[in-house]
């Protein structure tokens, strides 16, 4: 919709409130609301002022004034608010220069799409994320000078088979046996369906929903692939919808990659393909039906994967998932069908339009705008520089003998290691000014100061198990 059409739409739907939203640097949606009387055609050019010094990773207090300019193409009606509310996602700009703000994640995604077009390689990057998540009944956590703990619970948890539930009816998925069971073992079918249908009401196409491998309510809802910026917008709506529907049912959803010990974590296998003038560029006559461009794109991902992980797996908890076993895609190799490789080529269809790369390492804690952009930039770097991905690895990687396995590089083992890799390997992200030096430096600085160092400073509860009597 254009700005005038948004105003007409708001009038037709009897909208009373306009909610302006944008994403902060780490990846959490922020918002403020104005009465509908405050929205006019000028609003889509003049924007609304706010204090950017209070947004994580953004402006200092002496340069705090910024603008959020609503994008009329993003208009949707919020499905949860009591008063009829129109949601508009905004772009961030400097109030003096009117230039877009380099640390606005949505602007990074817009520049990634512009760079793709300017490269001449293609005009559209389609992104299809498979974001896994957990639905819990209860979550408690605390950390202070003399104590630290967390406790999650689920009516589905395998650990609750002996709990008094007045009555306990059993039917709790065993560890790593939660993939596709029907009710009553699957207790969240109706809730996931409500999530799926709410997404569809908002115009977000969904392919399927199902229980995932882990016990304790792990789930997955897959959105149909969309252009990069559009998928960035959809990804944040996705998290918002799922969290609020769970909350309505007195449950809680988390996209934390590894909330449970000894069971599968939540990944976000991300599919990417590049098209030009309606023609898919990744179909060809090479390995697994891929084109040379697709193989070079895989080469780009594998070459830059350690640095990518700082953006696609951006939490200290991300690396509790990226360990050997549990199908964890830590091995920097590619394969058709093999789910233990970092890059997989799905083989469900031979159709040219279905040919794509599946990057399996990312997880859903990431900032979608930035993660999708970084993946695209790695793919483009591979194509531009004809980076050879090497030979495919069509074996069960975890059954390889040590002499073979030592030749397979690994994803980073910690967020600190990933950030160090990003510090050394970021030139591919700087092309077209998609990511700037300021963005990369601030990302590393923020993550080290606010996440890596605080976690390193605190005793871990399990250390008391290991060392208290030493």
CSV table of C-alpha atoms in Angstrom, one decimal:
chain,number,residue,atom,x,y,z
A,1,UNK,CA,0.0,0.0,0.0
A,2,UNK,CA,1.0,3.6,-0.5
A,3,UNK,CA,0.6,6.1,2.3
A,4,UNK,CA,-2.7,7.4,1.1
A,5,UNK,CA,-4.0,3.9,0.8
A,6,UNK,CA,-2.9,3.1,4.4
A,7,UNK,CA,-4.9,6.0,5.6
A,8,UNK,CA,-8.0,4.9,3.7
A,9,UNK,CA,-7.5,1.3,5.0
A,10,UNK,CA,-7.2,2.6,8.6
A,11,UNK,CA,-10.5,4.5,8.2
A,12,UNK,CA,-12.3,1.5,6.7
A,13,UNK,CA,-11.1,-0.7,9.5
A,14,UNK,CA,-12.0,1.9,12.1
A,15,UNK,CA,-8.4,2.0,13.5
A,16,UNK,CA,-8.0,3.9,16.7
A,17,UNK,CA,-4.3,3.4,17.4
A,18,UNK,CA,-1.1,3.3,15.3
A,19,UNK,CA,1.8,1.2,16.7
A,20,UNK,CA,5.2,2.1,15.3
A,21,UNK,CA,7.8,-0.7,15.5
A,22,UNK,CA,11.4,-1.2,14.7
A,23,UNK,CA,14.1,-3.7,15.7
A,24,UNK,CA,17.0,-2.8,18.1
A,25,UNK,CA,20.6,-3.9,17.4
A,26,UNK,CA,20.5,-7.3,19.1
A,27,UNK,CA,17.2,-8.2,17.5
A,28,UNK,CA,14.2,-7.4,19.8
A,29,UNK,CA,11.2,-5.6,18.5
A,30,UNK,CA,10.5,-2.1,20.0
A,31,UNK,CA,7.4,0.0,19.7
A,32,UNK,CA,5.4,3.0,20.7
A,33,UNK,CA,1.8,4.0,20.0
A,34,UNK,CA,0.1,7.1,18.8
A,35,UNK,CA,-3.6,7.9,18.2
A,36,UNK,CA,-4.8,7.5,14.7
A,37,UNK,CA,-5.2,11.3,14.5
A,38,UNK,CA,-1.4,11.7,14.6
A,39,UNK,CA,-1.0,9.7,11.4
A,40,UNK,CA,-1.2,11.6,8.1
A,41,UNK,CA,0.5,11.5,4.7
A,42,UNK,CA,3.4,13.7,6.0
A,43,UNK,CA,4.1,11.1,8.7
A,44,UNK,CA,5.5,8.7,6.0
A,45,UNK,CA,8.1,11.3,5.2
A,46,UNK,CA,8.6,13.3,8.4
A,47,UNK,CA,8.6,10.3,10.8
A,48,UNK,CA,8.3,10.3,14.5
A,49,UNK,CA,11.1,11.3,16.9
A,50,UNK,CA,12.4,9.1,19.7
A,51,UNK,CA,15.3,8.7,22.1
A,52,UNK,CA,17.9,6.3,20.5
A,53,UNK,CA,20.2,6.4,23.5
A,54,UNK,CA,17.8,4.1,25.3
A,55,UNK,CA,18.0,1.5,22.5
A,56,UNK,CA,20.6,-1.2,23.0
A,57,UNK,CA,23.8,-0.7,20.8
A,58,UNK,CA,22.6,2.6,19.3
A,59,UNK,CA,23.3,6.3,20.0
A,60,UNK,CA,25.2,8.0,22.8
A,61,UNK,CA,23.1,10.3,25.1
A,62,UNK,CA,24.6,13.5,23.5
A,63,UNK,CA,23.3,12.5,20.0
A,64,UNK,CA,20.2,10.6,21.0
A,65,UNK,CA,17.5,12.2,18.8
A,66,UNK,CA,16.5,9.9,15.9
A,67,UNK,CA,13.5,9.4,13.6
A,68,UNK,CA,11.5,6.3,12.8
A,69,UNK,CA,9.8,6.7,9.4
A,70,UNK,CA,6.9,4.3,8.9
A,71,UNK,CA,7.0,2.1,5.8
A,72,UNK,CA,3.4,2.0,4.3
A,73,UNK,CA,4.2,-1.4,2.7
A,74,UNK,CA,4.3,-3.0,6.1
A,75,UNK,CA,0.8,-2.1,7.4
A,76,UNK,CA,-0.9,-4.9,9.3
A,77,UNK,CA,-3.6,-5.0,12.0
A,78,UNK,CA,-2.4,-6.3,15.4
A,79,UNK,CA,-4.3,-9.5,16.3
A,80,UNK,CA,-3.9,-9.1,20.1
A,81,UNK,CA,-4.6,-5.5,21.2
A,82,UNK,CA,-8.0,-4.6,22.5
A,83,UNK,CA,-8.3,-1.3,20.6
A,84,UNK,CA,-8.1,-1.7,16.8
A,85,UNK,CA,-4.4,-1.0,16.1
A,86,UNK,CA,-2.6,-0.6,12.9
A,87,UNK,CA,1.1,-1.7,13.0
A,88,UNK,CA,3.7,0.0,10.8
A,89,UNK,CA,7.3,-1.1,10.7
A,90,UNK,CA,9.6,1.9,10.5
A,91,UNK,CA,13.0,2.8,9.1
A,92,UNK,CA,15.5,4.7,11.3
A,93,UNK,CA,17.0,8.0,10.1
A,94,UNK,CA,19.1,10.8,11.4
A,95,UNK,CA,16.9,13.9,12.0
A,96,UNK,CA,19.5,16.4,10.8
A,97,UNK,CA,20.9,14.7,7.6
A,98,UNK,CA,17.8,12.5,7.0
A,99,UNK,CA,20.2,9.7,6.1
A,100,UNK,CA,19.2,6.1,7.0
A,101,UNK,CA,20.9,4.9,10.2
A,102,UNK,CA,23.7,2.4,9.6
A,103,UNK,CA,22.9,0.4,12.7
A,104,UNK,CA,19.2,-0.1,11.8
A,105,UNK,CA,19.0,-3.9,11.0
A,106,UNK,CA,16.3,-3.3,8.5
A,107,UNK,CA,18.4,-0.9,6.6
A,108,UNK,CA,21.2,-3.5,6.4
A,109,UNK,CA,18.7,-5.9,4.8
A,110,UNK,CA,17.6,-3.3,2.3
A,111,UNK,CA,21.2,-2.6,1.4
A,112,UNK,CA,21.9,-6.4,0.9
A,113,UNK,CA,19.0,-6.5,-1.6
A,114,UNK,CA,20.4,-3.4,-3.4
A,115,UNK,CA,23.9,-4.9,-3.5
A,116,UNK,CA,22.6,-8.1,-5.0
A,117,UNK,CA,20.9,-6.1,-7.8
A,118,UNK,CA,24.0,-4.0,-8.4
A,119,UNK,CA,26.2,-7.0,-8.6
A,120,UNK,CA,24.4,-8.2,-11.8
A,121,UNK,CA,24.3,-11.7,-10.4
A,122,UNK,CA,20.6,-11.6,-9.6
A,123,UNK,CA,17.7,-9.4,-8.6
A,124,UNK,CA,16.0,-11.4,-5.8
A,125,UNK,CA,17.3,-13.5,-2.9
A,126,UNK,CA,14.6,-15.8,-1.5
A,127,UNK,CA,15.0,-16.8,2.1
A,128,UNK,CA,13.2,-19.7,3.9
A,129,UNK,CA,14.0,-20.1,7.6
A,130,UNK,CA,12.9,-23.1,9.6
A,131,UNK,CA,12.8,-21.6,13.1
A,132,UNK,CA,12.5,-24.2,15.9
A,133,UNK,CA,11.3,-23.2,19.4
A,134,UNK,CA,10.1,-24.6,22.7
A,135,UNK,CA,6.7,-24.2,24.4
A,136,UNK,CA,7.1,-24.4,28.1
A,137,UNK,CA,4.5,-24.2,31.0
A,138,UNK,CA,6.8,-22.5,33.4
A,139,UNK,CA,10.2,-20.7,33.4
A,140,UNK,CA,12.1,-19.4,36.4
A,141,UNK,CA,15.7,-18.0,36.5
A,142,UNK,CA,17.8,-15.8,38.8
A,143,UNK,CA,21.4,-14.8,39.0
A,144,UNK,CA,23.0,-12.7,41.8
A,145,UNK,CA,26.2,-12.6,43.9
A,146,UNK,CA,25.5,-15.7,45.9
A,147,UNK,CA,23.2,-17.8,43.7
A,148,UNK,CA,22.2,-18.7,40.2
A,149,UNK,CA,19.6,-21.1,38.9
A,150,UNK,CA,17.1,-21.7,36.1
A,151,UNK,CA,14.2,-24.1,35.9
A,152,UNK,CA,11.9,-24.8,32.9
A,153,UNK,CA,9.0,-27.1,33.0
A,154,UNK,CA,6.5,-28.6,30.6
A,155,UNK,CA,3.6,-30.9,30.9
A,156,UNK,CA,5.3,-32.8,28.0
A,157,UNK,CA,8.6,-33.1,29.7
A,158,UNK,CA,10.0,-36.6,29.9
A,159,UNK,CA,11.3,-35.7,33.4
A,160,UNK,CA,7.6,-35.5,34.6
A,161,UNK,CA,6.6,-39.1,34.1
A,162,UNK,CA,6.7,-39.5,37.9
A,163,UNK,CA,5.1,-36.2,38.9
A,164,UNK,CA,1.8,-36.0,40.8
A,165,UNK,CA,-0.5,-34.3,38.3
A,166,UNK,CA,-3.9,-35.5,39.7
A,167,UNK,CA,-3.9,-37.6,37.6
A,168,UNK,CA,-0.6,-38.0,35.6
A,169,UNK,CA,-1.8,-39.5,32.3
A,170,UNK,CA,1.7,-40.2,30.9
A,171,UNK,CA,2.1,-39.6,27.2
A,172,UNK,CA,5.3,-37.5,27.5
A,173,UNK,CA,7.7,-37.7,24.6
A,174,UNK,CA,11.0,-39.4,25.5
A,175,UNK,CA,14.2,-37.5,24.9
A,176,UNK,CA,14.9,-37.1,21.2
A,177,UNK,CA,11.7,-39.0,20.3
A,178,UNK,CA,9.4,-36.0,19.8
A,179,UNK,CA,9.4,-35.9,16.0
A,180,UNK,CA,5.9,-36.1,14.5
A,181,UNK,CA,3.9,-38.0,17.3
A,182,UNK,CA,0.2,-37.6,17.2
A,183,UNK,CA,-1.9,-36.5,20.3
A,184,UNK,CA,-2.1,-37.3,23.1
A,185,UNK,CA,1.7,-37.5,23.1
A,186,UNK,CA,1.7,-34.2,21.1
A,187,UNK,CA,0.0,-31.8,23.5
A,188,UNK,CA,0.4,-28.6,21.5
A,189,UNK,CA,-1.3,-29.3,18.2
A,190,UNK,CA,-4.2,-26.9,18.8
A,191,UNK,CA,-1.8,-24.1,20.0
A,192,UNK,CA,0.5,-24.5,17.0
A,193,UNK,CA,-2.5,-24.5,14.7
A,194,UNK,CA,-3.7,-21.2,16.2
A,195,UNK,CA,-0.2,-19.8,15.7
A,196,UNK,CA,-0.2,-21.0,12.1
A,197,UNK,CA,-3.7,-19.6,11.3
A,198,UNK,CA,-2.9,-16.3,12.9
A,199,UNK,CA,0.2,-15.9,10.8
A,200,UNK,CA,-1.9,-16.7,7.7
A,201,UNK,CA,-4.5,-14.1,8.7
A,202,UNK,CA,-1.7,-11.5,8.6
A,203,UNK,CA,-0.7,-12.6,5.1
A,204,UNK,CA,2.3,-14.7,6.1
A,205,UNK,CA,2.3,-17.9,4.1
A,206,UNK,CA,2.9,-21.1,6.2
A,207,UNK,CA,4.0,-24.4,4.8
A,208,UNK,CA,3.5,-26.7,7.8
A,209,UNK,CA,3.6,-26.9,11.6
A,210,UNK,CA,4.7,-29.9,13.7
A,211,UNK,CA,6.3,-31.2,16.9
A,212,UNK,CA,10.1,-31.3,16.8
A,213,UNK,CA,12.6,-33.9,18.1
A,214,UNK,CA,13.1,-32.8,21.7
A,215,UNK,CA,10.8,-33.6,24.6
A,216,UNK,CA,9.2,-30.7,26.5
A,217,UNK,CA,7.3,-29.1,23.7
A,218,UNK,CA,9.8,-28.4,21.0
A,219,UNK,CA,8.1,-27.3,17.8
A,220,UNK,CA,8.6,-25.9,14.3
A,221,UNK,CA,6.4,-23.8,12.0
A,222,UNK,CA,7.8,-23.2,8.5
A,223,UNK,CA,7.1,-20.1,6.5
A,224,UNK,CA,7.1,-20.2,2.7
A,225,UNK,CA,10.2,-18.5,1.3
A,226,UNK,CA,10.0,-14.8,0.5
A,227,UNK,CA,12.5,-12.1,-0.6
A,228,UNK,CA,15.1,-11.2,2.0
A,229,UNK,CA,13.7,-7.9,3.4
A,230,UNK,CA,10.1,-9.3,3.4
A,231,UNK,CA,11.3,-12.4,5.3
A,232,UNK,CA,13.1,-10.2,7.8
A,233,UNK,CA,9.8,-8.4,8.5
A,234,UNK,CA,7.9,-11.7,8.6
A,235,UNK,CA,10.5,-13.3,11.0
A,236,UNK,CA,9.9,-10.7,13.7
A,237,UNK,CA,6.1,-11.0,13.2
A,238,UNK,CA,6.6,-14.7,13.5
A,239,UNK,CA,8.3,-14.5,16.9
A,240,UNK,CA,5.7,-11.9,18.1
A,241,UNK,CA,2.7,-14.0,17.1
A,242,UNK,CA,4.1,-17.2,18.7
A,243,UNK,CA,5.0,-15.6,22.0
A,244,UNK,CA,1.7,-13.8,22.4
A,245,UNK,CA,-0.5,-16.8,21.5
A,246,UNK,CA,1.5,-19.0,24.0
A,247,UNK,CA,1.1,-16.2,26.6
A,248,UNK,CA,-2.6,-16.1,26.0
A,249,UNK,CA,-2.7,-19.8,26.9
A,250,UNK,CA,-0.5,-19.3,30.0
A,251,UNK,CA,2.4,-20.9,28.3
A,252,UNK,CA,5.7,-19.4,27.1
A,253,UNK,CA,7.7,-19.7,23.9
A,254,UNK,CA,11.4,-19.4,23.7
A,255,UNK,CA,13.8,-19.2,20.7
A,256,UNK,CA,16.8,-19.8,23.0
A,257,UNK,CA,18.8,-22.4,21.1
A,258,UNK,CA,19.6,-24.7,24.0
A,259,UNK,CA,17.2,-24.5,27.0
A,260,UNK,CA,17.4,-28.2,27.8
A,261,UNK,CA,20.5,-30.4,28.7
A,262,UNK,CA,20.7,-33.8,27.0
A,263,UNK,CA,18.2,-33.2,24.2
A,264,UNK,CA,18.1,-31.4,20.9
A,265,UNK,CA,18.5,-27.7,20.7
A,266,UNK,CA,16.6,-25.3,18.4
A,267,UNK,CA,18.1,-24.5,15.1
A,268,UNK,CA,17.0,-22.3,12.2
A,269,UNK,CA,18.0,-24.1,9.0
A,270,UNK,CA,17.9,-21.3,6.4
A,271,UNK,CA,17.2,-21.9,2.8
A,272,UNK,CA,18.5,-19.4,0.2
A,273,UNK,CA,18.3,-19.2,-3.6
A,274,UNK,CA,19.0,-16.4,-6.0
A,275,UNK,CA,16.8,-15.6,-9.0
A,276,UNK,CA,17.2,-13.2,-12.0
A,277,UNK,CA,14.3,-11.9,-14.0
A,278,UNK,CA,12.1,-14.8,-12.7
A,279,UNK,CA,14.7,-17.5,-13.5
A,280,UNK,CA,16.2,-19.6,-10.7
A,281,UNK,CA,20.0,-19.5,-10.8
A,282,UNK,CA,20.9,-22.4,-8.6
A,283,UNK,CA,19.6,-25.2,-10.8
A,284,UNK,CA,22.1,-26.9,-13.1
A,285,UNK,CA,23.8,-30.1,-14.1
A,286,UNK,CA,26.4,-30.3,-11.4
A,287,UNK,CA,26.3,-32.2,-8.1
A,288,UNK,CA,22.8,-32.7,-6.7
A,289,UNK,CA,21.4,-30.8,-9.6
A,290,UNK,CA,23.1,-27.5,-8.8
A,291,UNK,CA,24.6,-24.9,-11.0
A,292,UNK,CA,28.1,-23.7,-10.8
A,293,UNK,CA,26.9,-20.5,-9.1
A,294,UNK,CA,25.2,-22.5,-6.4
A,295,UNK,CA,28.4,-24.5,-5.7
A,296,UNK,CA,30.4,-21.3,-5.5
A,297,UNK,CA,27.8,-19.9,-3.2
A,298,UNK,CA,28.3,-22.9,-0.9
A,299,UNK,CA,32.0,-22.2,-1.1
A,300,UNK,CA,31.4,-18.7,0.2
A,301,UNK,CA,29.3,-20.0,3.1
A,302,UNK,CA,31.9,-22.6,4.1
A,303,UNK,CA,34.8,-20.1,3.8
A,304,UNK,CA,33.1,-17.5,5.9
A,305,UNK,CA,31.1,-19.7,8.2
A,306,UNK,CA,33.2,-19.0,11.4
A,307,UNK,CA,32.6,-15.2,10.9
A,308,UNK,CA,29.0,-15.7,9.9
A,309,UNK,CA,28.3,-17.6,13.2
A,310,UNK,CA,28.9,-14.3,15.1
A,311,UNK,CA,25.7,-13.0,13.4
A,312,UNK,CA,23.7,-16.2,12.7
A,313,UNK,CA,24.5,-17.8,16.1
A,314,UNK,CA,24.8,-14.7,18.2
A,315,UNK,CA,24.4,-15.8,21.8
A,316,UNK,CA,26.6,-17.7,24.3
A,317,UNK,CA,23.8,-20.2,24.5
A,318,UNK,CA,24.1,-20.8,20.7
A,319,UNK,CA,27.3,-22.8,21.3
A,320,UNK,CA,25.6,-25.2,23.8
A,321,UNK,CA,23.8,-26.5,20.6
A,322,UNK,CA,26.8,-26.4,18.3
A,323,UNK,CA,28.5,-29.5,19.8
A,324,UNK,CA,29.0,-33.0,18.4
A,325,UNK,CA,25.9,-35.1,18.3
A,326,UNK,CA,22.2,-34.2,18.3
A,327,UNK,CA,22.4,-33.6,14.5
A,328,UNK,CA,24.4,-30.5,15.3
A,329,UNK,CA,25.7,-29.0,12.0
A,330,UNK,CA,29.1,-28.1,13.2
A,331,UNK,CA,31.1,-29.7,10.4
A,332,UNK,CA,31.9,-27.3,7.6
A,333,UNK,CA,31.1,-29.5,4.7
A,334,UNK,CA,28.2,-29.8,2.2
A,335,UNK,CA,26.1,-32.7,1.1
A,336,UNK,CA,22.8,-33.7,-0.5
A,337,UNK,CA,20.4,-35.1,2.1
A,338,UNK,CA,23.0,-35.4,4.8
A,339,UNK,CA,21.8,-33.5,7.9
A,340,UNK,CA,25.1,-33.6,9.7
A,341,UNK,CA,26.7,-31.2,7.2
A,342,UNK,CA,26.6,-27.4,7.7
A,343,UNK,CA,25.2,-27.0,4.2
A,344,UNK,CA,22.7,-29.4,2.7
A,345,UNK,CA,21.0,-29.5,-0.7
A,346,UNK,CA,17.4,-30.6,-0.2
A,347,UNK,CA,16.4,-33.3,-2.6
A,348,UNK,CA,12.6,-33.3,-2.2
A,349,UNK,CA,12.1,-32.1,-5.8
A,350,UNK,CA,14.1,-32.0,-9.0
A,351,UNK,CA,12.3,-28.8,-10.2
A,352,UNK,CA,14.6,-25.9,-11.0
A,353,UNK,CA,12.6,-23.5,-8.9
A,354,UNK,CA,13.1,-25.8,-5.9
A,355,UNK,CA,16.9,-25.8,-6.1
A,356,UNK,CA,18.4,-24.0,-3.1
A,357,UNK,CA,21.1,-24.1,-0.5
A,358,UNK,CA,20.2,-25.0,3.1
A,359,UNK,CA,22.6,-23.5,5.6
A,360,UNK,CA,21.9,-25.5,8.8
A,361,UNK,CA,24.2,-23.9,11.3
A,362,UNK,CA,22.1,-20.8,12.2
A,363,UNK,CA,19.7,-20.7,15.2
A,364,UNK,CA,16.6,-18.6,15.9
A,365,UNK,CA,18.2,-16.3,18.5
A,366,UNK,CA,19.6,-14.3,15.6
A,367,UNK,CA,18.5,-10.9,14.3
A,368,UNK,CA,16.8,-12.0,11.1
A,369,UNK,CA,17.6,-8.9,9.1
A,370,UNK,CA,21.3,-9.1,9.8
A,371,UNK,CA,21.6,-12.9,9.6
A,372,UNK,CA,19.8,-13.2,6.2
A,373,UNK,CA,21.9,-10.3,4.9
A,374,UNK,CA,25.2,-11.8,6.1
A,375,UNK,CA,24.3,-15.2,4.5
A,376,UNK,CA,23.5,-13.6,1.2
A,377,UNK,CA,26.8,-11.6,1.3
A,378,UNK,CA,28.8,-14.8,1.9
A,379,UNK,CA,27.0,-16.5,-1.0
A,380,UNK,CA,27.6,-13.6,-3.3
A,381,UNK,CA,31.3,-13.5,-2.3
A,382,UNK,CA,31.5,-17.1,-3.2
A,383,UNK,CA,30.0,-16.5,-6.6
A,384,UNK,CA,32.0,-13.4,-7.4
A,385,UNK,CA,35.3,-15.1,-6.5
A,386,UNK,CA,34.4,-18.6,-7.7
A,387,UNK,CA,35.2,-20.2,-4.4
A,388,UNK,CA,35.5,-23.9,-4.7
A,389,UNK,CA,33.6,-25.7,-2.0
A,390,UNK,CA,35.6,-28.9,-2.4
A,391,UNK,CA,34.2,-32.3,-2.6
A,392,UNK,CA,30.8,-33.1,-1.0
A,393,UNK,CA,30.7,-35.3,2.1
A,394,UNK,CA,28.0,-37.9,1.5
A,395,UNK,CA,28.8,-39.9,4.6
A,396,UNK,CA,27.5,-39.9,8.2
A,397,UNK,CA,30.1,-37.5,9.5
A,398,UNK,CA,29.9,-38.8,13.0
A,399,UNK,CA,30.9,-42.3,11.8
A,400,UNK,CA,34.0,-41.1,10.1
A,401,UNK,CA,37.3,-42.4,11.3
A,402,UNK,CA,39.6,-39.9,13.1
A,403,UNK,CA,42.0,-39.6,10.2
A,404,UNK,CA,39.2,-38.4,7.9
A,405,UNK,CA,37.3,-36.3,10.5
A,406,UNK,CA,40.4,-34.2,11.3
A,407,UNK,CA,40.3,-32.9,7.7
A,408,UNK,CA,36.7,-31.5,8.2
A,409,UNK,CA,36.8,-28.0,9.6
A,410,UNK,CA,34.4,-27.1,12.5
A,411,UNK,CA,32.1,-24.2,13.3
A,412,UNK,CA,33.3,-22.0,16.2
A,413,UNK,CA,33.0,-23.5,19.7
A,414,UNK,CA,32.0,-20.3,21.5
A,415,UNK,CA,30.6,-16.9,20.8
A,416,UNK,CA,33.9,-15.4,21.7
A,417,UNK,CA,35.6,-17.5,19.0
A,418,UNK,CA,33.0,-16.5,16.4
A,419,UNK,CA,33.4,-12.8,17.2
A,420,UNK,CA,37.2,-13.2,16.9
A,421,UNK,CA,36.6,-14.7,13.5
A,422,UNK,CA,34.3,-11.9,12.5
A,423,UNK,CA,36.9,-9.4,13.5
A,424,UNK,CA,39.4,-11.0,11.1
A,425,UNK,CA,37.0,-11.9,8.3
A,426,UNK,CA,34.5,-9.2,7.5
A,427,UNK,CA,35.6,-7.7,4.1
A,428,UNK,CA,32.9,-9.7,2.3
A,429,UNK,CA,30.2,-8.0,4.5
A,430,UNK,CA,31.5,-4.5,3.7
A,431,UNK,CA,30.8,-4.7,0.0
A,432,UNK,CA,28.2,-2.2,-1.1
A,433,UNK,CA,28.4,-0.7,2.3
A,434,UNK,CA,25.9,-3.4,3.4
A,435,UNK,CA,27.6,-3.8,6.8
A,436,UNK,CA,29.8,-0.9,7.8
A,437,UNK,CA,32.9,-1.0,9.9
A,438,UNK,CA,31.0,0.8,12.5
A,439,UNK,CA,28.3,-1.8,12.6
A,440,UNK,CA,30.7,-4.7,12.8
A,441,UNK,CA,32.9,-3.1,15.5
A,442,UNK,CA,29.8,-2.1,17.5
A,443,UNK,CA,28.4,-5.6,17.2
A,444,UNK,CA,31.6,-7.2,18.5
A,445,UNK,CA,32.0,-4.6,21.3
A,446,UNK,CA,28.3,-5.0,22.4
A,447,UNK,CA,28.4,-8.8,22.4
A,448,UNK,CA,31.7,-9.0,24.3
A,449,UNK,CA,30.7,-6.4,26.9
A,450,UNK,CA,27.1,-7.4,27.5
A,451,UNK,CA,27.2,-11.2,26.9
A,452,UNK,CA,30.6,-12.9,26.6
A,453,UNK,CA,32.3,-11.2,29.6
A,454,UNK,CA,29.3,-11.3,32.0
A,455,UNK,CA,28.9,-15.1,31.4
A,456,UNK,CA,32.6,-15.7,31.8
A,457,UNK,CA,32.6,-13.8,35.2
A,458,UNK,CA,29.9,-15.8,36.8
A,459,UNK,CA,30.3,-19.2,38.5
A,460,UNK,CA,28.3,-22.0,36.7
A,461,UNK,CA,26.0,-24.1,38.9
A,462,UNK,CA,27.6,-27.3,37.6
A,463,UNK,CA,31.0,-26.0,38.7
A,464,UNK,CA,29.8,-26.5,42.3
A,465,UNK,CA,29.0,-30.2,41.4
A,466,UNK,CA,32.5,-30.6,40.1
A,467,UNK,CA,34.7,-28.5,42.4
A,468,UNK,CA,33.0,-27.6,45.8
A,469,UNK,CA,34.8,-30.3,47.7
A,470,UNK,CA,38.1,-29.9,45.9
